[in-house]
């Protein structure tokens, strides 16, 4: 969503858009009273099978990661929040040792907290790239990667700490979480720690998915598809290192996405394959989760965004 919660932007996870080898990006106007959506327009995503979208801090461009062919793109936002054709597209190259790393695969593209640098996480070649974005919408890749993950790790999504120069990277293919120190002056990272997202002894298939820091900055949450759990870590306030709090076993399959409400009190988890969204209370002191007993049926949910205006009062 844009900063004023007037427009919602979504990727269309396809590999053919209006007869071209592209995915799509859609813009919707949000009804400020009821929350309903009205389609404004659509554009090609600048690559195939897009899977992540974010906005720059000025609300002038949408940034898209394309999983299918490993590109990232910037799309200017026009009058009324409508999407304009891509102003810049950058092609990643290379591959990793895992069977899912046959080519570059863009999986995340987002700004840093200051909006100075932008980071693209590539699952296919185990790399996090840094970029700047010019006023005219041109992406410029920094000469050195911002972070190089372990071969075969499959980095998926990056998230920043709300108040400290820290970031956390969830690695899909080897089921690990990486803590990173962020150098905001140079736009790069230093690895602090990498630890498992799974309990010892679990040997079945798993693929990590989503990652979020609690609003108070004390805890980190990640989701496991296969083990079907949320892993909860405590964040050391001095070093940024992680220590395991618990694994929360979920009642559904494939938690591809989850979200925390702005207060950090409620966690919502989307089960893609069992078609439910379930909710938990989060303890602000311990980080532990307790089921609320509330859930909703929803067909194949894959991304959750919380609209904070509806929580007022």
XYZ file of C-alpha atoms in Angstrom:
313
model
C 0.000 0.000 0.000
C 1.029 3.607 -0.442
C 1.780 5.661 2.671
C -1.708 7.166 2.810
C -3.395 3.784 2.286
C -5.229 5.014 -0.790
C -3.763 2.587 -3.319
C -2.859 -1.104 -3.260
C -0.296 -2.553 -5.664
C -0.125 -6.268 -6.453
C 1.914 -8.492 -8.740
C 0.199 -10.933 -11.102
C 2.297 -14.106 -10.852
C 2.134 -15.197 -14.492
C 4.600 -15.586 -17.363
C 2.419 -14.213 -20.162
C 0.969 -10.719 -20.025
C -1.082 -9.578 -23.022
C 0.837 -11.957 -25.286
C 4.309 -10.924 -24.096
C 6.765 -12.862 -21.883
C 5.987 -10.804 -18.816
C 4.095 -10.899 -15.579
C 1.720 -8.139 -14.617
C 1.373 -5.474 -11.952
C -2.016 -4.134 -10.863
C -3.003 -0.907 -9.082
C -6.229 -0.702 -7.054
C -7.939 2.258 -5.398
C -8.876 1.466 -1.784
C -12.309 2.524 -0.518
C -11.380 4.494 2.610
C -14.624 3.581 4.393
C -15.211 -0.053 3.490
C -11.833 -1.254 2.260
C -13.116 -2.410 -1.115
C -10.874 -2.323 -4.173
C -11.367 -0.791 -7.618
C -8.912 -1.656 -10.384
C -7.107 1.430 -11.674
C -4.847 -0.126 -14.310
C -2.224 -2.778 -15.061
C 1.247 -2.855 -16.596
C 3.827 -5.463 -17.590
C 6.205 -6.285 -14.727
C 9.426 -6.245 -16.760
C 9.988 -9.980 -16.343
C 8.185 -13.268 -15.791
C 6.441 -14.628 -12.690
C 6.761 -11.544 -10.464
C 6.543 -12.384 -6.756
C 7.321 -9.208 -4.763
C 6.443 -5.510 -4.955
C 7.272 -2.484 -2.829
C 7.278 1.312 -3.170
C 10.049 3.845 -2.765
C 9.803 6.198 0.229
C 8.568 9.085 -1.916
C 5.756 7.020 -3.382
C 6.934 7.728 -6.918
C 7.907 4.244 -8.084
C 6.916 0.633 -7.613
C 9.804 -1.848 -7.377
C 9.194 -5.394 -8.617
C 11.174 -8.650 -8.361
C 10.548 -11.182 -11.131
C 11.175 -14.778 -10.100
C 10.849 -16.432 -13.500
C 13.725 -14.812 -15.366
C 15.614 -12.998 -12.587
C 14.935 -9.352 -13.373
C 14.015 -6.400 -11.176
C 12.134 -3.374 -12.447
C 11.025 0.121 -11.479
C 7.592 1.363 -12.598
C 6.754 5.068 -12.142
C 3.459 5.944 -10.467
C 1.319 8.471 -12.271
C -1.743 10.561 -11.537
C -4.101 8.995 -9.064
C -1.639 6.196 -8.298
C -1.825 4.582 -11.725
C 1.119 2.507 -12.893
C 3.250 3.675 -15.805
C 5.351 1.371 -18.019
C 8.642 0.228 -16.509
C 11.292 2.951 -16.583
C 14.182 0.599 -15.790
C 14.819 -3.162 -15.834
C 17.948 -4.937 -14.605
C 18.790 -8.530 -15.469
C 20.519 -10.744 -12.907
C 22.682 -13.652 -14.074
C 24.249 -16.764 -12.610
C 22.894 -19.801 -10.803
C 23.397 -21.894 -7.687
C 23.935 -25.591 -6.879
C 20.347 -26.391 -5.846
C 17.871 -27.837 -8.362
C 15.710 -24.713 -7.919
C 18.640 -22.458 -8.844
C 18.985 -23.188 -12.561
C 18.975 -19.448 -13.260
C 18.732 -16.111 -11.473
C 15.427 -15.706 -9.613
C 14.475 -12.302 -8.214
C 12.484 -12.784 -5.020
C 12.421 -9.476 -3.182
C 12.990 -5.781 -3.952
C 12.624 -3.136 -1.259
C 14.108 0.160 -0.010
C 16.219 0.586 3.088
C 14.679 2.548 5.994
C 16.091 5.847 4.733
C 15.032 5.253 1.152
C 18.585 5.821 -0.092
C 19.354 2.305 -1.296
C 17.238 -0.534 -2.667
C 17.958 -4.221 -2.273
C 17.102 -7.103 -4.560
C 17.273 -10.609 -3.118
C 18.034 -13.244 -5.740
C 17.166 -16.799 -4.716
C 18.712 -18.292 -7.851
C 22.291 -17.083 -7.410
C 22.425 -16.579 -3.611
C 23.036 -12.838 -3.885
C 21.608 -9.612 -2.459
C 22.197 -6.707 -4.847
C 22.181 -3.024 -3.910
C 20.771 -0.263 -6.108
C 20.164 3.428 -6.251
C 17.111 4.874 -7.979
C 17.332 8.147 -9.879
C 14.479 10.657 -10.017
C 13.775 9.593 -13.602
C 13.237 5.994 -12.482
C 16.569 4.532 -13.585
C 17.962 1.746 -11.409
C 21.736 1.730 -10.973
C 23.259 -1.424 -9.509
C 26.078 -0.914 -6.998
C 29.418 -2.319 -8.211
C 29.720 -4.914 -5.416
C 26.928 -7.170 -4.125
C 25.512 -6.091 -0.781
C 25.631 -9.653 0.568
C 26.664 -13.052 -0.722
C 24.813 -15.950 0.879
C 26.131 -19.479 1.261
C 25.871 -21.446 -2.031
C 22.530 -23.207 -2.143
C 21.006 -21.140 0.686
C 18.388 -19.602 -1.599
C 17.860 -16.194 0.065
C 14.198 -15.238 -0.241
C 13.085 -12.135 1.683
C 14.961 -9.375 3.520
C 13.500 -7.278 6.322
C 14.956 -4.376 8.324
C 14.903 -3.783 12.062
C 12.572 -0.876 12.964
C 15.149 1.116 14.966
C 18.647 -0.437 14.679
C 21.094 -0.828 11.733
C 20.163 -4.489 11.365
C 18.448 -6.650 8.783
C 17.327 -10.269 8.669
C 17.343 -12.550 5.649
C 15.342 -15.766 5.460
C 16.890 -18.455 3.257
C 14.335 -20.688 1.556
C 16.394 -23.622 0.331
C 18.565 -24.501 3.334
C 16.030 -23.397 5.985
C 18.199 -20.839 7.752
C 17.926 -17.277 9.043
C 20.769 -14.774 8.652
C 21.294 -11.747 10.893
C 23.021 -8.852 9.133
C 24.604 -5.598 10.278
C 23.629 -2.820 7.862
C 26.020 -0.078 6.753
C 23.603 2.665 5.704
C 26.387 4.871 4.333
C 27.602 2.267 1.815
C 24.489 0.198 1.244
C 25.904 -3.195 2.207
C 25.707 -5.832 4.915
C 28.006 -7.774 7.217
C 26.901 -11.217 8.325
C 26.514 -11.573 12.077
C 25.026 -15.041 12.363
C 23.201 -17.769 10.414
C 21.081 -20.310 12.327
C 18.475 -22.961 11.478
C 14.769 -22.218 11.257
C 13.945 -25.873 12.009
C 14.186 -27.917 15.201
C 17.054 -30.384 15.485
C 16.207 -33.764 14.049
C 13.662 -32.632 11.465
C 14.749 -34.159 8.137
C 11.666 -33.906 5.918
C 11.195 -31.379 3.109
C 10.953 -27.737 4.094
C 11.115 -24.375 2.358
C 11.175 -21.126 4.308
C 8.854 -18.344 3.246
C 8.163 -15.087 5.122
C 10.003 -13.044 7.770
C 9.034 -10.112 10.030
C 10.483 -8.221 12.989
C 8.045 -7.330 15.770
C 7.195 -3.599 15.916
C 8.998 -3.285 19.264
C 12.164 -4.687 17.666
C 12.586 -7.437 20.260
C 11.591 -10.516 18.265
C 11.936 -12.036 14.822
C 9.437 -14.421 13.226
C 9.888 -16.692 10.207
C 7.659 -19.248 8.497
C 8.456 -22.840 7.525
C 6.548 -24.562 4.729
C 6.799 -28.318 5.178
C 7.407 -28.239 8.908
C 4.373 -25.885 8.877
C 5.496 -23.707 11.731
C 6.533 -20.239 12.769
C 9.966 -19.957 14.317
C 10.327 -17.269 16.979
C 13.689 -15.716 17.913
C 14.668 -13.128 20.486
C 16.883 -10.337 19.126
C 19.845 -9.352 21.305
C 19.554 -5.549 21.643
C 23.327 -5.035 21.588
C 24.594 -7.432 18.947
C 21.507 -8.209 16.854
C 22.161 -11.928 17.310
C 19.244 -14.323 17.467
C 18.329 -16.906 20.092
C 15.526 -19.418 19.691
C 12.334 -18.800 21.665
C 10.040 -21.475 20.224
C 8.626 -23.247 17.197
C 4.879 -22.725 16.891
C 3.229 -25.651 15.121
C 0.462 -24.377 12.829
C -2.952 -25.948 12.175
C -2.663 -25.610 8.383
C -0.336 -26.256 5.472
C 2.146 -24.002 3.680
C 2.392 -20.730 5.643
C 3.626 -18.739 2.668
C 2.785 -15.402 4.286
C 2.094 -13.956 7.706
C 1.740 -10.447 9.081
C 1.859 -8.570 12.379
C -0.634 -5.818 13.101
C 0.962 -2.380 13.751
C 0.758 -2.824 17.532
C 2.528 -6.179 17.366
C -0.227 -7.766 19.447
C -1.729 -9.986 16.746
C -0.057 -12.269 14.201
C -2.064 -13.432 11.177
C -0.861 -16.530 9.288
C -1.983 -17.477 5.759
C -2.053 -21.180 4.885
C -1.834 -21.377 1.103
C -2.647 -25.074 0.732
C -5.272 -25.453 3.456
C -7.122 -22.227 2.586
C -7.233 -20.534 5.983
C -5.933 -17.457 7.796
C -5.415 -18.099 11.525
C -4.557 -15.588 14.262
C -2.367 -15.545 17.351
C -1.756 -13.187 20.242
C 1.916 -12.227 20.579
C 3.353 -11.628 24.047
C 5.251 -8.326 23.936
C 7.568 -9.476 26.746
C 8.455 -13.005 25.606
C 7.529 -13.062 21.905
C 5.589 -16.285 22.389
C 2.391 -16.882 20.436
C -0.987 -18.039 21.762
C -3.848 -19.089 19.453
C -6.818 -16.718 19.512
C -9.212 -19.396 18.282
C -10.197 -17.084 15.409
C -9.685 -18.070 11.776
C -11.227 -17.360 8.390
C -11.548 -19.494 5.268
C -9.884 -17.970 2.207
C -8.904 -19.616 -1.079
C -5.123 -20.066 -1.375
C -3.944 -16.959 0.542
C -0.354 -16.085 -0.397
C 0.178 -12.525 0.888
C -1.224 -10.601 3.864
C -1.166 -6.826 4.303
C -2.730 -5.115 7.335
C -4.706 -1.920 6.712
C -4.068 0.054 9.934
C -6.827 2.653 9.512
C -9.474 0.028 10.202
C -7.863 -0.664 13.597
C -8.416 2.838 14.974
C -10.685 3.157 17.961
